[in-house]
Amino acid sequence: MQLDNLYQEVILDHYKRPQNKKLSANYDAQVHHVNPSCGDEIDLNLTITDGTISNISWDGVGCSISQASVSILTDLLIGKKIDEAYSIFDHFVALMQSKGTVSGDEAVLEDAIALAGVSKYPARIKCALLGWMAFKDASVQAQSKSKLD
Amino acid sequence: MQLDNLYQEVILDHYKRPQNKKLSANYDAQVHHVNPSCGDEIDLNLTITDGTISNISWDGVGCSISQASVSILTDLLIGKKIDEAYSIFDHFVALMQSKGTVSGDEAVLEDAIALAGVSKYPARIKCALLGWMAFKDASVQAQSKSKLD
Amino acid sequence: MTFDPLVIRKDFPIFERSIRDGKRLVYLDSGATSQKPVVVIEAESNFYRNHNAAAHRGAHQLAEEATEALESAREVVANFLGGAVDEIVFTKHSTEALNLLAYSIGNSPVGNRFHLQAGDEIVVSEMEHHANLIPWQQLAKRTGAVLKWFEVTPDGRLDLSNIDGVITNRTKIVALTHQSNVLGTINPLTDLVKRTHQVGAIFILDACQSVPHMPVNVGALDIDFLVFSGHKAVGPTGVGVLWGRANLLDELPPFLFGGSMIESVTMTDATWAPAPRKFEPGVPNMAQIVGLGSALNYLTAIGMQKIHNHEIAITEYAISKLQEIQDLKIVGPVDMNLRGGAVSFTLGDIHPHDLGQFLDNSGIAVRTGHHCAWPLTRKMGVPATTRASFYLYNTLADIDVLFDGVRDAQKYFG
Amino acid sequence: MTFDPLVIRKDFPIFERSIRDGKRLVYLDSGATSQKPVVVIEAESNFYRNHNAAAHRGAHQLAEEATEALESAREVVANFLGGAVDEIVFTKHSTEALNLLAYSIGNSPVGNRFHLQAGDEIVVSEMEHHANLIPWQQLAKRTGAVLKWFEVTPDGRLDLSNIDGVITNRTKIVALTHQSNVLGTINPLTDLVKRTHQVGAIFILDACQSVPHMPVNVGALDIDFLVFSGHKAVGPTGVGVLWGRANLLDELPPFLFGGSMIESVTMTDATWAPAPRKFEPGVPNMAQIVGLGSALNYLTAIGMQKIHNHEIAITEYAISKLQEIQDLKIVGPVDMNLRGGAVSFTLGDIHPHDLGQFLDNSGIAVRTGHHCAWPLTRKMGVPATTRASFYLYNTLADIDVLFDGVRDAQKYFG
Ligand SMILES: Cc1ncc(COP(=O)(O)O)c(C=O)c1O
Ligand SMILES: Cc1ncc(COP(=O)(O)O)c(C=O)c1O
C-alpha cells in the first residue's frame, strides 16, 4: 500500500514507544512550539554541555508523524556536537522539502530517513518539522544564554 | 440610426435651448443634486403658490439627456397642481424603469415622451431622472415649509 | 422532481476524477468548501467571454450588460434569503462580511446607534468559528467594550440556561453561529433574538453552515444581519454576502473606502452613496457574484428543503454507523433534531491527522484539526477532531466507504 | 516572437462578439478593466473542475493540490514584481489592499513603527484615484494625522517644485499613484522615494495602471509597498495584490481577522501567523488567485517591455490623430516621455456622456465621467472627460475607428 511509504515501521514504533518523552527537571533552554493548522503542540528541553548536546527531553500531543519525528530526533542528536547537529538538521529539512526527489543520506540521518515519505505529502511536512524547529529554536536560546554566562 | 431613438429632436432642442435655466431670486425650496457616477450637478428652485407650482428654475451641468429632461420638466410642471405634478412624476419614473416595454402616455407626459428611448439605456436613466428627483425633493421641502408657516 | 444524489453528482465535474491512483472521490469536506456544478463554472466563464466590463462605470454596451448581470445576481440573493435587493452587500467571503460589521461599528461616531463605548457588551459563544470571534475580540479591545459568551454544554449545545444573564441591558451586539461547523449543532434562535431585541441590541447571524444547507429566511428569523460565503454554497470562491436590514445598513458607516461608494469627494472629505453601494468600493468581484447567482438558482431549482432532508438522512445514517465503531466518540449532539450535516469525532488514541491521511489514501476527503474553532475543541476536551461533512451530492454509499475506512485505520494503527 | 495585436486578440474570446447590431467591438476601456484571454478563463474553471478544496486546511489530496495551485501563483506574482514569495498578500482588489494598509496602520499600537499620532503627516496627490485618497482621509480623521498633497500642474504632471516642503520630518506615509488613470501621466519616483526614506517615512505605490502595462520591479523602485488589481492585468475579477517588504509586513498588525491567520486563539485573545498568512483570513479567493498566476504568466510570455512599447506606439498615434480634431482638448501631458496609454479629452460643448453614448453606438467602448478621481477633474477645470485607454489587444485600426467616431459625434451633436 502506498501509505506504507509514509507510515514506515520505524515511525509507528517511535510513535508507540516515544524516546525521551518526559520533560527533564534541568535544561539550558525550554521552548513551546505549536502547529496552528492542526493544533499539535510540543514542549522541548535542551541541555548543551561543552558544545555537545547532552540532553533533549520533550512532551507534547500530535499525530504519529510529529511524535515519531521528535522521538527520532532525540535519539539522533543527543551526544552530537552542536555543529554536527546543525548539519543533520539541514539535511533533514532539505529532505522534507524535496517533494520526494531526494532519498536522503542514511549515514547522516539514520532512523530519520524513515520520514522521507513525508516529503510527498505537503500538508504533513510541518508535522515532521515541528520538533526539529523547536530544537533549533532551543539551541539558539541555549547558546546565547551560555555566551551571557 | 438606432441612436436617434435616444436622441430625439425634442431632446436636442431642449439641450440647445434649455427652458427656465436661470435660478430665480425667490423660492420656497432650493436643492442641489448630484449624479456621483458621472459628476452631473443641478441646482433647482421651486415655488408653490396655493397648491400650484408657480415657478421652477434651475442651473446645472450635465449631458444632453439630463439637461433636456429638466428643461422639459419645467415646461411641463409649471402651472400644474402639486397632485397632478406628482402623478406626472410617477408616470415618468415608470416609463424610465420600463426597459423599453412601455411607450408612455403622451397626453400626460407631452414632450417628456421623447425621453422614452432612455429606458433602453440603463446607464442613462439616472441622467434623465436627475432633475425629476431634484424636483421631488424640493417639493417635499417646500410643502413641509408651508405647513410650518 | 425526485431527489437523486447520483443524478446530482453528474452536474459536478470534479467527481469524474479519481484520487490516489484510481480511487473514487468520496468528498466529505463540504463544510470547508463545496464542489461546483458546471452551470456555476460556466456562469463565471461566460461572463468573461461575453459581458466583461466594469459594472456601474461606463455607458457602453458591455458595461450595461455587466451591470445587469451583477444586479440580477443581487436580486437572486435577495430572493433566496427573503430580503430586499438593496439589503444585499457583496464581500469576498463571510470573514470579510463579519469584519465589515466589526469595523463599521467601530467607525460609528457618538450619536450613531452603532456607537460602542467602554462598558458596552458584545455577546458571542464558545462554538464560534474564529471569523465570528476574533473580529469581536478586536472591536472590544479598540472600544473598551466587554466580550461575553454563551458556554457550550458537554453534549455540544449552547448553554441557554441563563440567557438574561448573558444578554443584558448593556449588550449592544449578539453575534452567533446558526450551525456549528464542528459540532453540527443548529442553534435555536427564537428566544435569543427576542431577548436581543428586548435589550435594544442587534442580532448578527453567521449563517455559513446553514444557508447552503437548509431554507433560511431573514424575515422569519427576525434577525438584523446575516453573512454567508458563496464557496460553501456550490458558488465560486472569492464571493460572500452580507445581508442587513435596510434601515440599519443606512445608518451603518462604510468600511472600505474608494471608487463607486461615494456621493461626492474633495481632497479632504467625502460623502457616501446609499447602501448597498456605500459598502462596495472598487471594481466588484463581478464574475464571482454572477456565479453565486447561478449557484443559488441551482440550489433553488433542486429545493432547499429537499437538500436539507437528504442531508439529515445521510447524517442520521452516518451517526448510527459510526457509533457502531469501538472507541469512536461523536463530538456534538447525536439527536437529529438538534443538528445538521457536519459530524466530528475522535477515534481512541489515533490522531485525527493520521486518520485523515489514511482515509485520504482510500479516496475519502475529511477535515482534521480544530476547524478554526480552537476555543471550542479545547472546551470539548480534545486536541483535534476528524470531521465528515455532507452535501447534496453525497450518498449513503459514501458513508459506507467512510465506515470501512475508519475501521481499516483502526487495524492499521492499532 | 514579434508582437502582433491581431494574433493576440485571438486569445481573447470577447472579441468574437459584436456590439449594437453587428458592430466590431473596439474596446478602449482597459483602464477600467481588461479583457481576459482564454488561458485565464480556463485556469479558473480548471481549478473548480479538478482541484477545488480548501487550501491550507486538510490533509487530503484535493486540499494538497489546491494549496499547491495557490502557492505556485504566489510565486508567479513574486517573480513578476521582483519580490519574495512571502511578501505577496492576496486581496480582492487594490482598493482592499490600500484599505488594508490604512486600517493596519491605524491598528498599530504605540511603539510600533507604523503608529500614527496627531500631527503626523500623510502625503498623497491631487491625481489619486479615490481608492488611494479616501482611505487616507479617513485614517487621518481617526488618528489626528494631517493629510497633505502634491498639486497637479495645468498640463497634468505632479508639481514637484517643493518636494521637501510637502514631505517633511513629520511625514510618516507617502502614497502615490504610479500612473494616473485619468491623465495617463507616469510619475517620476526616484526623488520622491529618496526623500520619503530620508525622512523615515514609508512609500506606498498605487500601481494599478502601471503593473499591467510595463515592467515594474519593486527592488529597482526601492519602494515599501505596492498594490495592483488582477482584473486590470488580464486576470480574473475578485483578486488583488499587496506587495510589502518582508520586515515591514512583519511589523504591520493584521487587518481582517478570522481563520488561518492565527497562531493561537482563546476566547479573549489571539496571536498571529507570520506574513503573508496573517493578512489572509478565510478560505481564499483560490480560483481567482490561480487565474491571476496564469494571467501574469501570459503577460510574461509576451513580454512586458513589448507590451509597453506597443501601447506607447498606439498612444502616440492616438494623441496625434485626436489633436487634429477641432475643439478636442487632451487633458494630460502630450509628451510621450511623461505618459502611458490612457488618454482623456474634452470635445467642445459636447458632454462626455453623450459622446460616449454615440461612440458606443459605433461599437467603441470608452469611459466617461470623473473616473473615480473627482478632485483631479475639478482641478483640471472640467466637469468630466472622455477616456480612451489601451492595452495589448488594441490596434492602430481601433484608433482610426475612434477618430472617425469622434468626428461623426461632432456632426451629430453640432
Ligand atoms: C490608479 C487606480 N487606483 C486604484 C484603482 C482601484 O482599483 P480596483 O477597483 O480594482 O480596486 C484604480 C482602478 O479603478 C486605478 O486606476
Ligand atoms: C461557521 C463558519 N463561520 C465562518 C466561516 C468562514 O468562512 P470563509 O472562510 O468563507 O470566510 C466558516 C468557514 O470556514 C464557518 O464554517
Short mmCIF file of C-alpha atoms in Angstrom, two decimals, chain D residues 9-381:
data_model
loop_
_atom_site.label_atom_id
_atom_site.label_comp_id
_atom_site.label_asym_id
_atom_site.label_seq_id
_atom_site.Cartn_x
_atom_site.Cartn_y
_atom_site.Cartn_z
CA ARG D 9 -6.76 39.31 -29.99
CA LYS D 10 -7.43 35.70 -30.95
CA ASP D 11 -6.62 34.72 -27.35
CA PHE D 12 -9.48 36.90 -26.09
CA PRO D 13 -12.89 35.29 -26.74
CA ILE D 14 -14.83 38.52 -26.18
CA PHE D 15 -13.60 39.89 -29.49
CA GLU D 16 -15.66 37.24 -31.23
CA ARG D 17 -18.86 39.00 -30.24
CA SER D 18 -20.30 42.13 -31.78
CA ILE D 19 -21.80 45.29 -30.32
CA ARG D 20 -25.06 47.18 -31.08
CA ASP D 21 -26.35 45.19 -34.03
CA GLY D 22 -23.25 43.78 -35.57
CA LYS D 23 -20.55 46.35 -34.99
CA ARG D 24 -16.99 45.27 -34.26
CA LEU D 25 -16.04 45.67 -30.58
CA VAL D 26 -13.44 48.43 -30.24
CA TYR D 27 -12.59 48.09 -26.57
CA LEU D 28 -10.86 51.23 -25.30
CA ASP D 29 -11.74 50.84 -21.63
CA SER D 30 -8.92 48.65 -20.31
CA GLY D 31 -8.11 51.33 -17.75
CA ALA D 32 -11.38 50.35 -16.05
CA THR D 33 -10.94 46.63 -16.55
CA SER D 34 -9.13 44.47 -19.07
CA GLN D 35 -10.46 41.61 -21.15
CA LYS D 36 -9.41 38.02 -20.36
CA PRO D 37 -7.53 35.53 -22.51
CA VAL D 38 -8.87 32.03 -22.70
CA VAL D 39 -5.96 30.61 -20.67
CA VAL D 40 -7.02 32.70 -17.70
CA ILE D 41 -10.69 31.76 -18.01
CA GLU D 42 -9.68 28.12 -18.20
CA ALA D 43 -7.24 28.34 -15.30
CA GLU D 44 -10.14 29.38 -13.11
CA SER D 45 -12.56 26.75 -14.38
CA ASN D 46 -9.88 24.03 -14.34
CA PHE D 47 -9.32 24.74 -10.69
CA TYR D 48 -13.00 24.17 -9.97
CA ARG D 49 -13.21 21.13 -12.23
CA ASN D 50 -10.14 19.34 -10.91
CA HIS D 51 -8.54 20.70 -7.76
CA ASN D 52 -11.15 22.54 -5.75
CA ALA D 53 -10.80 22.20 -1.96
CA ALA D 54 -9.97 24.49 0.94
CA ALA D 55 -6.26 25.28 0.60
CA HIS D 56 -4.11 25.07 3.74
CA ARG D 57 -6.86 23.20 5.56
CA GLY D 58 -6.86 19.49 5.26
CA ALA D 59 -4.52 16.65 4.55
CA HIS D 60 -6.44 15.15 1.64
CA GLN D 61 -5.23 15.11 -1.92
CA LEU D 62 -7.54 17.84 -3.25
CA ALA D 63 -6.56 20.16 -0.41
CA GLU D 64 -2.90 19.47 -1.20
CA GLU D 65 -3.45 20.28 -4.86
CA ALA D 66 -5.40 23.44 -4.05
CA THR D 67 -2.61 24.58 -1.73
CA GLU D 68 -0.01 23.85 -4.38
CA ALA D 69 -2.00 25.80 -7.01
CA LEU D 70 -2.40 28.76 -4.69
CA GLU D 71 1.22 28.88 -3.60
CA SER D 72 2.54 28.47 -7.14
CA ALA D 73 0.50 31.51 -8.13
CA ARG D 74 2.07 33.41 -5.24
CA GLU D 75 5.47 32.51 -6.63
CA VAL D 76 4.46 33.76 -10.07
CA VAL D 77 3.33 37.10 -8.64
CA ALA D 78 6.51 37.43 -6.58
CA ASN D 79 8.68 36.81 -9.63
CA PHE D 80 6.61 39.17 -11.74
CA LEU D 81 7.20 42.03 -9.28
CA GLY D 82 10.71 41.08 -8.24
CA GLY D 83 9.69 40.47 -4.64
CA ALA D 84 9.93 37.44 -2.33
CA VAL D 85 7.16 34.84 -2.09
CA ASP D 86 6.26 35.70 1.49
CA GLU D 87 5.94 39.36 0.55
CA ILE D 88 2.84 38.72 -1.58
CA VAL D 89 -0.54 39.16 0.09
CA PHE D 90 -3.69 38.39 -1.89
CA THR D 91 -6.70 40.70 -1.53
CA LYS D 92 -9.88 41.10 -3.53
CA HIS D 93 -8.66 44.20 -5.36
CA SER D 94 -6.28 47.10 -4.97
CA THR D 95 -8.98 49.05 -3.15
CA GLU D 96 -8.94 46.42 -0.43
CA ALA D 97 -5.13 46.37 -0.43
CA LEU D 98 -4.98 50.14 0.18
CA ASN D 99 -7.62 49.92 2.88
CA LEU D 100 -5.68 47.04 4.43
CA LEU D 101 -2.68 49.32 4.73
CA ALA D 102 -4.68 52.21 6.13
CA TYR D 103 -6.54 50.07 8.68
CA SER D 104 -3.47 48.05 9.69
CA ILE D 105 -1.51 51.25 10.21
CA GLY D 106 -4.46 52.55 12.22
CA ASN D 107 -4.31 49.37 14.32
CA SER D 108 -0.61 49.90 15.15
CA PRO D 109 -0.01 50.35 18.86
CA VAL D 110 2.31 52.92 20.40
CA GLY D 111 5.88 51.78 19.86
CA ASN D 112 5.13 50.12 16.54
CA ARG D 113 6.92 51.84 13.65
CA PHE D 114 3.60 52.38 11.88
CA HIS D 115 1.90 54.06 14.84
CA LEU D 116 0.37 57.40 13.88
CA GLN D 117 -0.36 60.26 16.20
CA ALA D 118 -1.84 63.74 15.94
CA GLY D 119 0.43 65.97 13.89
CA ASP D 120 2.00 63.16 11.86
CA GLU D 121 1.58 63.71 8.16
CA ILE D 122 0.28 61.56 5.31
CA VAL D 123 1.12 62.69 1.77
CA VAL D 124 -0.94 61.91 -1.34
CA SER D 125 -1.52 63.86 -4.56
CA GLU D 126 -4.34 65.58 -6.39
CA MET D 127 -4.24 62.93 -9.09
CA GLU D 128 -5.11 59.98 -6.85
CA HIS D 129 -7.92 57.59 -7.59
CA HIS D 130 -10.50 57.69 -4.76
CA ALA D 131 -9.11 54.31 -3.64
CA ASN D 132 -5.79 55.95 -2.80
CA LEU D 133 -7.32 59.08 -1.30
CA ILE D 134 -10.34 58.34 0.88
CA PRO D 135 -8.70 55.58 3.00
CA TRP D 136 -6.01 58.12 3.94
CA GLN D 137 -8.56 60.88 4.60
CA GLN D 138 -10.30 58.52 6.97
CA LEU D 139 -7.09 57.35 8.62
CA ALA D 140 -6.13 60.97 9.17
CA LYS D 141 -9.52 61.66 10.78
CA ARG D 142 -9.21 58.64 13.06
CA THR D 143 -5.68 59.40 14.23
CA GLY D 144 -5.45 63.19 14.09
CA ALA D 145 -2.77 62.94 11.41
CA VAL D 146 -2.68 65.65 8.75
CA LEU D 147 -3.37 64.87 5.09
CA LYS D 148 -1.13 66.79 2.67
CA TRP D 149 -0.81 66.51 -1.08
CA PHE D 150 1.22 67.28 -4.16
CA GLU D 151 -0.70 69.51 -6.55
CA VAL D 152 -1.13 68.85 -10.25
CA THR D 153 0.18 71.30 -12.86
CA PRO D 154 -2.10 72.60 -15.64
CA ASP D 155 -0.50 70.17 -18.10
CA GLY D 156 -1.24 67.25 -15.79
CA ARG D 157 2.04 66.48 -14.02
CA LEU D 158 2.78 66.30 -10.32
CA ASP D 159 4.08 69.66 -9.14
CA LEU D 160 7.39 68.56 -7.60
CA SER D 161 8.83 72.07 -7.26
CA ASN D 162 8.72 71.77 -3.50
CA ILE D 163 9.23 68.11 -2.61
CA ASP D 164 10.97 68.96 0.66
CA GLY D 165 8.14 71.23 1.72
CA VAL D 166 5.49 68.59 1.15
CA ILE D 167 7.41 65.60 2.50
CA THR D 168 8.79 66.72 5.86
CA ASN D 169 10.16 65.25 9.04
CA ARG D 170 6.58 64.85 10.22
CA THR D 171 5.68 62.70 7.22
CA LYS D 172 5.01 59.05 8.06
CA ILE D 173 3.37 57.83 4.84
CA VAL D 174 3.67 58.82 1.18
CA ALA D 175 1.03 57.14 -1.01
CA LEU D 176 1.10 57.95 -4.71
CA THR D 177 -0.10 56.58 -7.98
CA HIS D 178 2.44 55.29 -10.47
CA GLN D 179 0.34 56.23 -13.48
CA SER D 180 -2.73 58.44 -13.38
CA ASN D 181 -5.84 56.60 -14.54
CA VAL D 182 -7.21 59.88 -15.96
CA LEU D 183 -4.23 61.81 -17.33
CA GLY D 184 -2.03 58.90 -18.28
CA THR D 185 0.86 60.65 -16.54
CA ILE D 186 3.62 58.35 -15.29
CA ASN D 187 5.07 59.87 -12.16
CA PRO D 188 8.86 60.03 -11.77
CA LEU D 189 9.51 58.24 -8.49
CA THR D 190 13.25 58.41 -7.80
CA ASP D 191 13.42 61.71 -5.93
CA LEU D 192 10.11 61.10 -4.22
CA VAL D 193 11.18 57.74 -2.84
CA LYS D 194 14.56 59.10 -1.81
CA ARG D 195 13.04 62.00 0.07
CA THR D 196 10.45 59.71 1.66
CA HIS D 197 13.13 57.43 3.06
CA GLN D 198 15.30 60.39 4.06
CA VAL D 199 12.57 61.49 6.48
CA GLY D 200 11.99 57.92 7.66
CA ALA D 201 8.56 57.56 6.06
CA ILE D 202 7.23 54.64 4.01
CA PHE D 203 6.42 54.84 0.31
CA ILE D 204 3.24 53.16 -0.97
CA LEU D 205 2.76 52.83 -4.73
CA ASP D 206 -0.66 52.50 -6.34
CA ALA D 207 0.49 50.52 -9.37
CA CYS D 208 -2.99 49.68 -10.73
CA GLN D 209 -2.26 51.42 -14.01
CA SER D 210 1.42 50.51 -14.31
CA VAL D 211 1.93 46.86 -13.36
CA PRO D 212 -0.38 45.64 -16.15
CA HIS D 213 1.31 47.83 -18.75
CA MET D 214 5.07 48.00 -18.20
CA PRO D 215 7.89 46.19 -16.41
CA VAL D 216 7.73 47.12 -12.72
CA ASN D 217 10.34 45.90 -10.26
CA VAL D 218 9.86 46.69 -6.61
CA GLY D 219 13.55 46.39 -5.85
CA ALA D 220 14.61 48.82 -8.58
CA LEU D 221 11.97 51.32 -7.44
CA ASP D 222 13.10 50.93 -3.82
CA ILE D 223 9.51 51.35 -2.62
CA ASP D 224 7.97 49.83 0.52
CA PHE D 225 4.50 48.71 -0.53
CA LEU D 226 2.79 48.25 -3.88
CA VAL D 227 -0.78 47.36 -4.84
CA PHE D 228 -2.46 46.32 -8.06
CA SER D 229 -5.67 44.63 -9.23
CA GLY D 230 -5.76 41.40 -11.20
CA HIS D 231 -8.75 42.36 -13.32
CA LYS D 232 -6.80 45.19 -14.98
CA ALA D 233 -3.96 42.82 -15.85
CA VAL D 234 -5.91 40.29 -17.98
CA GLY D 235 -6.63 38.43 -14.72
CA PRO D 236 -9.92 37.45 -13.10
CA THR D 237 -12.14 39.81 -11.16
CA GLY D 238 -12.06 39.44 -7.39
CA VAL D 239 -8.31 39.30 -6.82
CA GLY D 240 -5.74 41.97 -6.00
CA VAL D 241 -2.22 42.04 -4.68
CA LEU D 242 -0.41 43.80 -1.88
CA TRP D 243 3.35 43.53 -2.00
CA GLY D 244 5.29 44.73 1.05
CA ARG D 245 8.87 44.50 2.24
CA ALA D 246 9.20 41.42 4.46
CA ASN D 247 10.37 43.33 7.53
CA LEU D 248 7.51 45.81 7.19
CA LEU D 249 4.83 43.14 6.72
CA ASP D 250 6.30 41.53 9.76
CA GLU D 251 5.74 44.56 11.94
CA LEU D 252 2.41 45.62 10.43
CA PRO D 253 -0.58 44.46 12.52
CA PRO D 254 -3.24 42.39 10.74
CA PHE D 255 -6.37 43.83 9.17
CA LEU D 256 -9.09 41.19 8.70
CA PHE D 257 -9.44 38.62 11.48
CA GLY D 258 -10.59 35.02 11.20
CA GLY D 259 -9.46 31.51 10.36
CA SER D 260 -5.99 30.57 9.07
CA MET D 261 -4.36 33.85 10.06
CA ILE D 262 -3.77 32.86 13.65
CA GLU D 263 -1.09 31.20 15.70
CA SER D 264 -3.23 30.61 18.76
CA VAL D 265 -6.73 31.62 19.90
CA THR D 266 -8.55 31.73 23.22
CA MET D 267 -11.94 33.25 23.97
CA THR D 268 -10.35 36.56 24.83
CA ASP D 269 -7.21 36.81 22.77
CA ALA D 270 -5.36 35.70 19.67
CA THR D 271 -1.85 35.77 18.22
CA TRP D 272 -0.94 35.85 14.58
CA ALA D 273 0.70 33.63 11.99
CA PRO D 274 3.65 35.11 10.09
CA ALA D 275 3.02 37.15 6.93
CA PRO D 276 1.56 36.66 4.39
CA ARG D 277 -0.83 34.31 6.23
CA LYS D 278 -1.56 36.89 8.88
CA PHE D 279 -3.23 39.07 6.25
CA GLU D 280 -5.24 36.32 4.55
CA PRO D 281 -8.01 35.02 6.81
CA GLY D 282 -10.78 32.84 5.49
CA VAL D 283 -10.96 30.45 2.60
CA PRO D 284 -9.04 32.40 -0.06
CA ASN D 285 -10.31 33.53 -3.46
CA MET D 286 -8.43 30.47 -4.71
CA ALA D 287 -9.68 30.14 -8.27
CA GLN D 288 -9.07 33.83 -8.86
CA ILE D 289 -5.56 33.69 -7.43
CA VAL D 290 -4.80 30.75 -9.70
CA GLY D 291 -6.26 32.73 -12.63
CA LEU D 292 -4.06 35.69 -11.76
CA GLY D 293 -0.99 33.48 -11.81
CA SER D 294 -1.97 32.35 -15.27
CA ALA D 295 -2.58 35.96 -16.37
CA LEU D 296 0.87 37.09 -15.29
CA ASN D 297 2.44 34.08 -16.99
CA TYR D 298 0.57 35.04 -20.14
CA LEU D 299 1.83 38.63 -19.99
CA THR D 300 5.36 37.48 -19.22
CA ALA D 301 5.40 35.12 -22.18
CA ILE D 302 4.52 38.04 -24.46
CA GLY D 303 6.93 40.34 -22.66
CA MET D 304 6.09 43.39 -20.56
CA GLN D 305 8.52 45.60 -22.43
CA LYS D 306 6.95 44.66 -25.75
CA ILE D 307 3.50 45.37 -24.36
CA HIS D 308 4.65 48.74 -23.14
CA ASN D 309 6.27 49.61 -26.46
CA HIS D 310 3.11 48.66 -28.29
CA GLU D 311 0.95 50.83 -26.04
CA ILE D 312 3.30 53.77 -26.42
CA ALA D 313 3.08 53.46 -30.20
CA ILE D 314 -0.71 53.31 -30.10
CA THR D 315 -0.94 56.21 -27.68
CA GLU D 316 1.36 58.37 -29.75
CA TYR D 317 -0.75 57.72 -32.82
CA ALA D 318 -3.97 58.39 -30.89
CA ILE D 319 -2.76 61.66 -29.49
CA SER D 320 -1.56 62.93 -32.84
CA LYS D 321 -4.82 61.95 -34.55
CA LEU D 322 -7.06 63.32 -31.83
CA GLN D 323 -5.21 66.61 -31.83
CA GLU D 324 -6.26 67.07 -35.46
CA ILE D 325 -9.86 67.37 -34.30
CA GLN D 326 -11.17 70.86 -33.75
CA ASP D 327 -12.33 71.66 -30.21
CA LEU D 328 -10.77 68.46 -28.90
CA LYS D 329 -8.56 69.09 -25.87
CA ILE D 330 -6.30 66.43 -24.38
CA VAL D 331 -6.44 66.56 -20.57
CA GLY D 332 -2.97 65.46 -19.50
CA PRO D 333 0.55 65.60 -20.92
CA VAL D 334 1.05 65.12 -24.66
CA ASP D 335 4.78 64.41 -24.32
CA MET D 336 5.17 60.65 -24.75
CA ASN D 337 8.09 60.60 -22.32
CA LEU D 338 5.75 61.50 -19.50
CA ARG D 339 2.85 59.16 -20.06
CA GLY D 340 1.29 55.79 -20.69
CA GLY D 341 -1.76 54.60 -22.56
CA ALA D 342 -4.76 56.35 -21.02
CA VAL D 343 -5.93 59.42 -22.94
CA SER D 344 -8.61 61.72 -21.54
CA PHE D 345 -10.09 64.57 -23.52
CA THR D 346 -12.95 67.02 -23.85
CA LEU D 347 -14.76 67.89 -27.06
CA GLY D 348 -16.08 71.43 -27.11
CA ASP D 349 -19.53 71.64 -25.57
CA ILE D 350 -20.36 68.02 -26.20
CA HIS D 351 -20.82 66.30 -22.88
CA PRO D 352 -18.68 63.17 -22.41
CA HIS D 353 -21.76 61.13 -21.63
CA ASP D 354 -23.26 62.00 -24.99
CA LEU D 355 -20.01 61.40 -26.78
CA GLY D 356 -19.57 58.06 -25.03
CA GLN D 357 -23.08 57.02 -25.96
CA PHE D 358 -22.52 57.99 -29.57
CA LEU D 359 -19.26 56.05 -29.71
CA ASP D 360 -20.91 53.04 -28.10
CA ASN D 361 -23.41 53.09 -30.91
CA SER D 362 -20.44 52.58 -33.25
CA GLY D 363 -19.09 49.68 -31.17
CA ILE D 364 -16.48 51.77 -29.36
CA ALA D 365 -16.24 51.33 -25.57
CA VAL D 366 -14.75 54.34 -23.75
CA ARG D 367 -15.24 55.60 -20.24
CA THR D 368 -16.78 58.96 -19.39
CA GLY D 369 -17.12 60.89 -16.16
CA HIS D 370 -14.68 61.75 -13.41
CA HIS D 371 -13.09 58.29 -13.40
CA CYS D 372 -13.13 57.99 -9.60
CA ALA D 373 -10.76 60.95 -9.37
CA TRP D 374 -13.14 63.76 -8.74
CA PRO D 375 -10.71 66.22 -7.11
CA LEU D 376 -8.50 65.85 -10.18
CA THR D 377 -11.19 66.56 -12.78
CA ARG D 378 -12.24 69.55 -10.69
CA LYS D 379 -8.63 70.74 -10.58
CA MET D 380 -8.30 70.34 -14.35
CA GLY D 381 -11.32 72.61 -14.68
#
